Coordinates of C-alpha atoms and ligand atoms in Angstrom, one line a residue:
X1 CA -19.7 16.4 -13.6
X2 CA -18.8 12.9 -14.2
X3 CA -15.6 10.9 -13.7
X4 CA -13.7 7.5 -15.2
X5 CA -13.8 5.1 -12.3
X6 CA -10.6 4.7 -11.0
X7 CA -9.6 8.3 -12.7
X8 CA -8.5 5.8 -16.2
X9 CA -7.3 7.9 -18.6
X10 CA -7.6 11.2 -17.3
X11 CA -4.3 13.3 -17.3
X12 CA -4.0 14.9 -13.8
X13 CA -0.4 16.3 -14.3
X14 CA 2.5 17.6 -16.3
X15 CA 5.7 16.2 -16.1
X16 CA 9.0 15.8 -17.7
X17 CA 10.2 13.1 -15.2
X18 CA 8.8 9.8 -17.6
X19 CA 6.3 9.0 -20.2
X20 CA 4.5 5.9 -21.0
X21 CA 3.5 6.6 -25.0
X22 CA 2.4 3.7 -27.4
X23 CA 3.4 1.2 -25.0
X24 CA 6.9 2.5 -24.5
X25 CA 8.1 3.7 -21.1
X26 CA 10.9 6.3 -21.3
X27 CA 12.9 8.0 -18.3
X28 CA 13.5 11.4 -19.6
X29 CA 12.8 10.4 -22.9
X30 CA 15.5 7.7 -23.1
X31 CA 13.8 4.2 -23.1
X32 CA 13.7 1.7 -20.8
X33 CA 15.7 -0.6 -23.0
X34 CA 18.8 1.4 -24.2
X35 CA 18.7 2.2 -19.8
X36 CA 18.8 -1.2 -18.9
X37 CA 21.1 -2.3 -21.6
X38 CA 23.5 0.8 -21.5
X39 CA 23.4 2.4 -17.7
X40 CA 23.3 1.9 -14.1
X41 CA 20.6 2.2 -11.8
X42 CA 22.8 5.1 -10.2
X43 CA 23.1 6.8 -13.9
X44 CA 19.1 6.7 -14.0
X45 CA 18.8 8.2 -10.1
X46 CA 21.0 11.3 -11.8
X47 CA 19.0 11.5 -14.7
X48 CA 15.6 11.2 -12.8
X49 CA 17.0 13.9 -10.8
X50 CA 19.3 16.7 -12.8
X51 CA 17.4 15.5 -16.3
X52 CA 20.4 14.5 -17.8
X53 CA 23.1 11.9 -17.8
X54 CA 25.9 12.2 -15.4
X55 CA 29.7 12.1 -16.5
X56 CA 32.0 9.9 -15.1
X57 CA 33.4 12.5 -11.9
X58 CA 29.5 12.7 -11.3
X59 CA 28.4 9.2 -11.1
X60 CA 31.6 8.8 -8.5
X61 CA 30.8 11.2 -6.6
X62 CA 27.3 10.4 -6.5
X63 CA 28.0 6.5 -5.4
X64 CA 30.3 7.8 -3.1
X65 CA 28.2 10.0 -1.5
X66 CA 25.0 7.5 -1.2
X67 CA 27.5 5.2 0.2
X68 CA 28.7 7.4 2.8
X69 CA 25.0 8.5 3.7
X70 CA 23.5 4.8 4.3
X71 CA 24.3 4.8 7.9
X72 CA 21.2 4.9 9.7
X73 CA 20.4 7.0 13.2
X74 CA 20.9 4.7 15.8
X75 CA 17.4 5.6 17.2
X76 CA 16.0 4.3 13.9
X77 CA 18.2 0.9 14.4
X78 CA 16.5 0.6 18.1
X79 CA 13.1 1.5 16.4
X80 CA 13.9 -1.5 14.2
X81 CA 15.2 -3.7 16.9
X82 CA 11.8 -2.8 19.2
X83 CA 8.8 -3.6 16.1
X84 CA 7.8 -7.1 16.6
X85 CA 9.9 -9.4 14.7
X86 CA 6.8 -10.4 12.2
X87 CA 5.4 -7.0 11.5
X88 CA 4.7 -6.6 8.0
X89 CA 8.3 -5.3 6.0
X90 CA 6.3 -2.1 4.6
X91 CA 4.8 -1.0 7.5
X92 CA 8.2 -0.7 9.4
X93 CA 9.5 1.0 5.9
X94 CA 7.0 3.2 6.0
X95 CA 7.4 3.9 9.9
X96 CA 11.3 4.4 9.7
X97 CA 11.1 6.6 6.4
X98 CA 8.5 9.1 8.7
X99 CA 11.0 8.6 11.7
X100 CA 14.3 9.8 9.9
X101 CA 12.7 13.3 8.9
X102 CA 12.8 13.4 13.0
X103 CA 16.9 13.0 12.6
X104 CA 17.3 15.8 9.0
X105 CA 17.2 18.9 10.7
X106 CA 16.4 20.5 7.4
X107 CA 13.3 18.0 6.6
X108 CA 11.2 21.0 6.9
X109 CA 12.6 23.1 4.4
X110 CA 11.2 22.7 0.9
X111 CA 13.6 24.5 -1.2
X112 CA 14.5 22.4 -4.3
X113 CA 18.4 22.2 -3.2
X114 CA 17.2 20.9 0.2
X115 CA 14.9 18.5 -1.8
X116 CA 17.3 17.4 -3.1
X117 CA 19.2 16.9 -0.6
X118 CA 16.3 15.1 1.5
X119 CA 15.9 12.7 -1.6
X120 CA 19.4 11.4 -1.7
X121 CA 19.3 10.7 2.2
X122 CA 16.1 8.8 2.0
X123 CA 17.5 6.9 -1.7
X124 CA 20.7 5.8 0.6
X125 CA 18.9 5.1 3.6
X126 CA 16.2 2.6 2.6
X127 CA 17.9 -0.2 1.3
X128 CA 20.3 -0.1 5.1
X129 CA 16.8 -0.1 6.5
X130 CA 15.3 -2.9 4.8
X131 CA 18.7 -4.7 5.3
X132 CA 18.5 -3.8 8.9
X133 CA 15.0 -5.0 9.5
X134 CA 15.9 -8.4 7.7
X135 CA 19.0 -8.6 9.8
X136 CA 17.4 -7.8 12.9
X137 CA 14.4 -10.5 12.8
X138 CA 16.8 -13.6 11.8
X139 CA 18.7 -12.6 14.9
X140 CA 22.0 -10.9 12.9
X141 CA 23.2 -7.4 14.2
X142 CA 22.4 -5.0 11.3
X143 CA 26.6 -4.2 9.6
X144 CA 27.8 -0.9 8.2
X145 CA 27.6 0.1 4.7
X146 CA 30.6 -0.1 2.4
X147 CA 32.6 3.1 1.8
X148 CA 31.7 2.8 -1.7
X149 CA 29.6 0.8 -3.2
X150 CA 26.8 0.4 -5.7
X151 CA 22.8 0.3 -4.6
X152 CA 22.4 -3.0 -5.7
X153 CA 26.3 -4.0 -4.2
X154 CA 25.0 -2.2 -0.6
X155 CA 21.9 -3.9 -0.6
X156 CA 22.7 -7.4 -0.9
X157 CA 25.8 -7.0 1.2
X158 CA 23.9 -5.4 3.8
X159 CA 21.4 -8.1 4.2
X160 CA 23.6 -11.0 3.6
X161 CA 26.6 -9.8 5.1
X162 CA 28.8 -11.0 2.4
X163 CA 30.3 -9.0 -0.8
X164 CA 27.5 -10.1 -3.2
X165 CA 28.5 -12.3 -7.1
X166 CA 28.8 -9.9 -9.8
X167 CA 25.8 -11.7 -11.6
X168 CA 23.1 -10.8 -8.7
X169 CA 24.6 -7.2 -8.5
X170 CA 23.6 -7.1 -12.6
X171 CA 20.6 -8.9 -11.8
X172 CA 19.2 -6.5 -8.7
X173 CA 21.1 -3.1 -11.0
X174 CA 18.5 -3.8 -13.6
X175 CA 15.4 -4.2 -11.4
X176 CA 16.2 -0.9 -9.9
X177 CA 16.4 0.8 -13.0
X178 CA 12.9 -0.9 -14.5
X179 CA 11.0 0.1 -11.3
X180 CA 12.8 3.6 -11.0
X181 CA 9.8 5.4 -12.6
X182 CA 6.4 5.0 -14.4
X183 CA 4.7 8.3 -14.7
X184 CA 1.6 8.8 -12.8
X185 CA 1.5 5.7 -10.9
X186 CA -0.6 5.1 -7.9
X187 CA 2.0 6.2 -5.1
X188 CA 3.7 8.9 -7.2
X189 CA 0.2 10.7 -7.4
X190 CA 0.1 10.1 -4.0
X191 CA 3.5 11.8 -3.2
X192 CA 2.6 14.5 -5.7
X193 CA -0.6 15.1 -4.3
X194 CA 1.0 14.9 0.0
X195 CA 3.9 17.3 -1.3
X196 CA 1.4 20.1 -3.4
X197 CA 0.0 21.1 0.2
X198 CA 3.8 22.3 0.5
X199 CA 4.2 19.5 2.6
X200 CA 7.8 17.8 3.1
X201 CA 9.9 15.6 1.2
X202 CA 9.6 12.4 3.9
X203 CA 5.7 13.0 4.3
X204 CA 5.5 12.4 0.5
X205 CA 7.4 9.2 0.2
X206 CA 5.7 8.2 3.5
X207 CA 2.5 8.8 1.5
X208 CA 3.5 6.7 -1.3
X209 CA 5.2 3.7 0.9
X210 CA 2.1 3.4 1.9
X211 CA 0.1 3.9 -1.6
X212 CA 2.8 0.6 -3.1
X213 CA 2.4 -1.7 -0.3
X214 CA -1.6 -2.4 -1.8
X215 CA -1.5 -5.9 -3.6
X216 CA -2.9 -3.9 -6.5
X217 CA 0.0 -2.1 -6.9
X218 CA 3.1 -3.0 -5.3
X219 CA 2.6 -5.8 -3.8
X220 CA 1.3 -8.1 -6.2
X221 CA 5.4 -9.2 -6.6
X222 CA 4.9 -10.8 -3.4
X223 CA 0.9 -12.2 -4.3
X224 CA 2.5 -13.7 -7.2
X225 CA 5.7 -15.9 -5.4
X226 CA 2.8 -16.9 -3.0
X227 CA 0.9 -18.3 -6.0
X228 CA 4.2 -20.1 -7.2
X229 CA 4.6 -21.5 -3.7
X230 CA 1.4 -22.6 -3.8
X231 CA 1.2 -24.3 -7.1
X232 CA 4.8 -25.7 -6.4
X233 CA 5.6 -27.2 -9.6
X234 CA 5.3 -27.1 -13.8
X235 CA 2.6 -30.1 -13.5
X236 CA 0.2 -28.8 -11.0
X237 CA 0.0 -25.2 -13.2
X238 CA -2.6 -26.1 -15.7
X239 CA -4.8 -27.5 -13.0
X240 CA -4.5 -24.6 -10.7
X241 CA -4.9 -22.1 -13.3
X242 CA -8.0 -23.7 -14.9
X243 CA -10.0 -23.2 -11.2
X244 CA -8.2 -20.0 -10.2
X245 CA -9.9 -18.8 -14.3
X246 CA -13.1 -20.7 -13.6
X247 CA -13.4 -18.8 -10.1
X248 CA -12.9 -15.4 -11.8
X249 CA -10.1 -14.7 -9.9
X250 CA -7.1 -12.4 -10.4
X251 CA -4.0 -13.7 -11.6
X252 CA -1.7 -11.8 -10.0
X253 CA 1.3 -10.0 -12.2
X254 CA -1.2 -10.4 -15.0
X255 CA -2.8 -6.7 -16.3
X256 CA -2.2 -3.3 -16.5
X257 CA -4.3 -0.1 -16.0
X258 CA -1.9 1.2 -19.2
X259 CA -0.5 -1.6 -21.1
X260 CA -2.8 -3.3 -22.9
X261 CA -0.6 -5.0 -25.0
X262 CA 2.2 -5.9 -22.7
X263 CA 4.1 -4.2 -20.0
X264 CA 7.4 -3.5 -21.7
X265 CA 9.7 -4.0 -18.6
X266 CA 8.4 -7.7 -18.1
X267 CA 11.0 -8.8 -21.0
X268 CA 14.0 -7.8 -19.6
X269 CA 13.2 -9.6 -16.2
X270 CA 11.6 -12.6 -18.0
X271 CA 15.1 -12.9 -19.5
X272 CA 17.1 -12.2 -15.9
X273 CA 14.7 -14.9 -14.6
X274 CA 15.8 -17.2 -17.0
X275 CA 19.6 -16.4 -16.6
X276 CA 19.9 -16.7 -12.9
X277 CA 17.5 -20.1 -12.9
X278 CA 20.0 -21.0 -14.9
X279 CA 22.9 -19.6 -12.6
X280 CA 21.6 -21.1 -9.7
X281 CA 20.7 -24.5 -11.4
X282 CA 17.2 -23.8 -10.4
X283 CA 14.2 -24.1 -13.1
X284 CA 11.8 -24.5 -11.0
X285 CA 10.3 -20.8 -10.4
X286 CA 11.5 -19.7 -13.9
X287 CA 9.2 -22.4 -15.8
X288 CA 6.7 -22.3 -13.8
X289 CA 6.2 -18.8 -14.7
X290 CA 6.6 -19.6 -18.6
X291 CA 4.0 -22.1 -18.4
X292 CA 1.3 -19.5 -16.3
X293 CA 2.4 -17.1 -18.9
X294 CA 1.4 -19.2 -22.3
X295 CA -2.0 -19.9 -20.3
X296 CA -2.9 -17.0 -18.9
X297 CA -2.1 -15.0 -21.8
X298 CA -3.2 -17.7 -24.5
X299 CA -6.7 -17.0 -23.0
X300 CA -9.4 -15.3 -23.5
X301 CA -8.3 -11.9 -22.3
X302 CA -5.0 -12.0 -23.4
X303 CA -3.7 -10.7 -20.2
X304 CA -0.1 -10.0 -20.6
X305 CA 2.6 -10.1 -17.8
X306 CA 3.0 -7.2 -15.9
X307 CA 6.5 -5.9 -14.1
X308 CA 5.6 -7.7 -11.2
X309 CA 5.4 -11.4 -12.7
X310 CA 9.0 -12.1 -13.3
X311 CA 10.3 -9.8 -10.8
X312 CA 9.1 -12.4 -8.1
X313 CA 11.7 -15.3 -9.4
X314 CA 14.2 -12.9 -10.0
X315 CA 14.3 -11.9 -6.2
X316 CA 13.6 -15.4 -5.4
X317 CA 16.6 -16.5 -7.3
X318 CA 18.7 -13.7 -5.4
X319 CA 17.9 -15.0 -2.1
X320 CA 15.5 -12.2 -0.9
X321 CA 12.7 -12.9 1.4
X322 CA 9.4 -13.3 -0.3
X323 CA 8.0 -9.9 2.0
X324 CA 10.9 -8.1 1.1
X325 CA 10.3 -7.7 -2.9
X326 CA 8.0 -4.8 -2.5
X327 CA 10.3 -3.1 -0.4
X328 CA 12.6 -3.2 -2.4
X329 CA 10.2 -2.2 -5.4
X330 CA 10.4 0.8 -2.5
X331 CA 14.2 1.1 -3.1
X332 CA 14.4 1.6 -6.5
X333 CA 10.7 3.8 -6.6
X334 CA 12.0 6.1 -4.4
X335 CA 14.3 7.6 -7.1
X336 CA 11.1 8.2 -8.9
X337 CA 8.9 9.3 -6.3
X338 CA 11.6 12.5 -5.2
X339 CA 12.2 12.9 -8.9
X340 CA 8.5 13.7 -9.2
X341 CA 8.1 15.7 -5.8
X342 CA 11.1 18.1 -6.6
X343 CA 9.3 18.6 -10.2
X344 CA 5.6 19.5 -8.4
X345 CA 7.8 21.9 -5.9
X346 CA 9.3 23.7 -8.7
X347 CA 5.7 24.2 -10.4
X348 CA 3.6 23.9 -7.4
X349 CA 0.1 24.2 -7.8
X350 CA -2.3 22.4 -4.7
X351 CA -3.5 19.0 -6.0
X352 CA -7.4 19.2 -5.2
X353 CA -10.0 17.8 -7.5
X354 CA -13.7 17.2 -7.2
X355 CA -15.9 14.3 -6.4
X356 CA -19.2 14.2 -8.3
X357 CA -22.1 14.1 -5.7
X358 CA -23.8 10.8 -5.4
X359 CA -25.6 10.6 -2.1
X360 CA -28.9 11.2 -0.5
X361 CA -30.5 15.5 -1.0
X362 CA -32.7 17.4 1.3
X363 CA -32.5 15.8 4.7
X364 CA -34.0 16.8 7.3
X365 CA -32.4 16.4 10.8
X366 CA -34.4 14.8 13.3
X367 CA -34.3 15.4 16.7
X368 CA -32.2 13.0 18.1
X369 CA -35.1 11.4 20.5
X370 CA -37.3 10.5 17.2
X371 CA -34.5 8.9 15.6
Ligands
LIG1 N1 -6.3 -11.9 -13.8 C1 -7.5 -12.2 -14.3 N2 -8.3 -11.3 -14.9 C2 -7.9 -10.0 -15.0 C3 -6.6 -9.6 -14.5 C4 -5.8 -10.6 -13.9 N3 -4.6 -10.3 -13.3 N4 -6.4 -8.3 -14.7 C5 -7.5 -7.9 -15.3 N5 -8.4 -8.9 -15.5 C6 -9.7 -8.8 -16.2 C7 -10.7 -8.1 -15.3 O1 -11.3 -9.0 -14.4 C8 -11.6 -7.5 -16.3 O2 -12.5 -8.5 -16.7 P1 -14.0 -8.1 -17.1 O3 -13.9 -7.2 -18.2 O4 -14.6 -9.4 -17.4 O5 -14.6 -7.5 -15.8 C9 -10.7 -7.1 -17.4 O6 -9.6 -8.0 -17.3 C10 -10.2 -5.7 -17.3 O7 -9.6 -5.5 -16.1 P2 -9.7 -4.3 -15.1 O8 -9.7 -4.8 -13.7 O9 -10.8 -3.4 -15.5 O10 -8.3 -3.6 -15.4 P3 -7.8 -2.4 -14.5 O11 -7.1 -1.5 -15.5 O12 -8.8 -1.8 -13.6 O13 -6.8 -3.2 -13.6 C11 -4.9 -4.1 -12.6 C12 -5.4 -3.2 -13.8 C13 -3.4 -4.1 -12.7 C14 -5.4 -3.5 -11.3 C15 -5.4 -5.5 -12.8 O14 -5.0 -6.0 -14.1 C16 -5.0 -6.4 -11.7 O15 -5.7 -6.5 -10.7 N6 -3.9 -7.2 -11.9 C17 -3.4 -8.1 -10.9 C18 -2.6 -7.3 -9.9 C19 -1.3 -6.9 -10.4 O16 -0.6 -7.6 -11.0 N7 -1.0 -5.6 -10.1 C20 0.3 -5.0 -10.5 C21 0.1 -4.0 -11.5 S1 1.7 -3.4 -12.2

């Protein structure tokens, strides 16, 4: 027995859900770019879900109904106003997701229609919890939902309290829909693998909050503002850069387990980076990045950007708190991660592989007194 460190390249599941082949991400075989171009984040939750497209009565009903289900327990709002006001964002995310199964009296039940049901509660839910938290540690009362309103529309009103432009609602709408899904990411398998003991819907995406927050996976949107903080301007990259490379350390939002040759979601926000700098009459963040991307991948790795590079100025630009951005990577993954549990319910078979032996044979157990 012998294994790829880091399980690279081994296929550990079958799924219909999204593909990464030749470099090219697709959600139910439509690719990331005719999605981001041509849909909304809500048409991609349907498709994730139902494998399909909805029409236009669907995609209504659907924003109508996440909109009506983003009110949160008002136990979970006290458990928000109790955490202290500096505990870390996806901690309390991933405290609050466990609590709500406490308030779904059908959390337990695994049927696929309940699934379902359980994923559309938890996709409305955690952006009013993010919201809340933010709300609720600046010293604002967290504010009710819109009747109707779009994921990215409830978000930003729900933490800024104001009906958001029509350029940051585009801007957000198409970061949902590039993080919505990415085959057998690290906190998907983890959902998959919490969910194929026939475990619940909330303890899966509880497993995989907690899988994303890692600065390997997740959070390296927030590891990479902090380097842009840090640096601070366009003239003080090259410097940094050429210690940070000299050190043999990371660049974070640089890399991929999959794409080697480029992640092909980094484009599209490279480009909403740019419009919103522009927007907001703000360079600063947006060539900064341009500058870290020539060098780092003008070097001798070629490391391309990853999802997570340009996604940092793009939340930046939108006014969201630097510990928020992998929360809301959280927002829009949770489309994915349901997507993927209701699939390994349907086809259930328990997730248990081996590990290949490594350690010391044939000990002996001494009494404890000669030890
Ligand atoms: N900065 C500098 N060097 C990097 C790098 C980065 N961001 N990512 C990879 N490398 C280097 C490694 O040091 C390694 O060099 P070596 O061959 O001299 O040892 C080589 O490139 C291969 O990298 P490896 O770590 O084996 O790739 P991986 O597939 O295990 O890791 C990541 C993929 C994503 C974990 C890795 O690229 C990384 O840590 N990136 C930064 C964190 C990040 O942005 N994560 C978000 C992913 S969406």
């Amino acid at each position: 027995m012998t294994e790829p460190k880091g399980l690279e390249g081994v296929i550990a599941a079958k799924s219909s859900v999204s593909s990464i082949e030749d470099g090219v991400l697709t959600y139910r075989g439509y690719s990331i770019d005719d999605l981001t171009e041509h849909t909304t984040f809500e048409e991609v939750l349907y498709l994730l879900w139902e494998g399909r497209l909805p029409d236009q009565a669907e995609l209504r009903t659907l924003i109508k109904t996440l909109s009506q289900q983003a009110t949160l327990p008002p136990e979970v709002v006290t458990m928000l106003q109790s955490v202290p006001k500096d505990a870390n964002s996806m901690a309390v995310l991933r405290t609050a997701v466990s609590m709500l199964a406490l308030f779904d009296p059908d959390a337990q039940n695994i049927d696929v229609p309940k699934a379902k049901q359980a994923a559309l509660q938890l996709q409305a839910k955690l952006p009013a919890i993010v919201a809340a938290f933010a709300r609720i540690r600046s010293g604002l009362a967290p504010i009710e939902p819109l009747p109707e309103a779009t994921v990215a529309e409830q978000f930003l009103y729900l933490l800024r309290g104001v009906r958001p432009d029509h350029t940051s609602i585009q801007a957000l709408d198409q970061a949902l829909i590039l993080h919505a899904d990415h085959e057998l990411n690290a906190s998907t398998f983890a959902a998959r693998v919490t969910v194929a003991t026939l475990s619940d819907v909330y303890s899966g995406v509880t497993s995989a909050i907690g899988a994303l927050r890692g600065p390997l996976h997740g959070g390296a949107n927030e590891a990479v503002m902090a380097m842009l903080e840090e640096i601070g301007s366009v003239d003080r990259v090259d410097a940094y850069l050429e210690e940070k490379l000299a050190r043999k350390e990371k660049i974070m939002g640089f890399g991929h387990r999959v794409y080697k040759d480029g992640d092909p979601r980094a484009k599209h926000l490279k480009k909403m980076s740019q419009q919103l700098a522009e927007q907001n009459n703000d360079r600063r963040w947006y060539d900064m990045s341009v500058r870290i991307e020539e060098i780092v991948s003008g070097g001798k790795k070629q490391l391309k950007p990853n999802v997570d590079f340009y996604s940092a100025s793009v939340y930046t630009s939108l006014g969201i708190p630097r510990d928020l951005f992998t929360p809301l990577f959280a927002i829009s993954r949770v489309s994915g991660w349901t997507a993927h549990i209701i699939e390994q319910y349907a086809d259930n078979r328990l997730i248990r592989p081996r590990a290949e032996y490594v350690g010391p044979r044939d000990q002996k157990v001494k009494a404890i007194v000669h030890r």
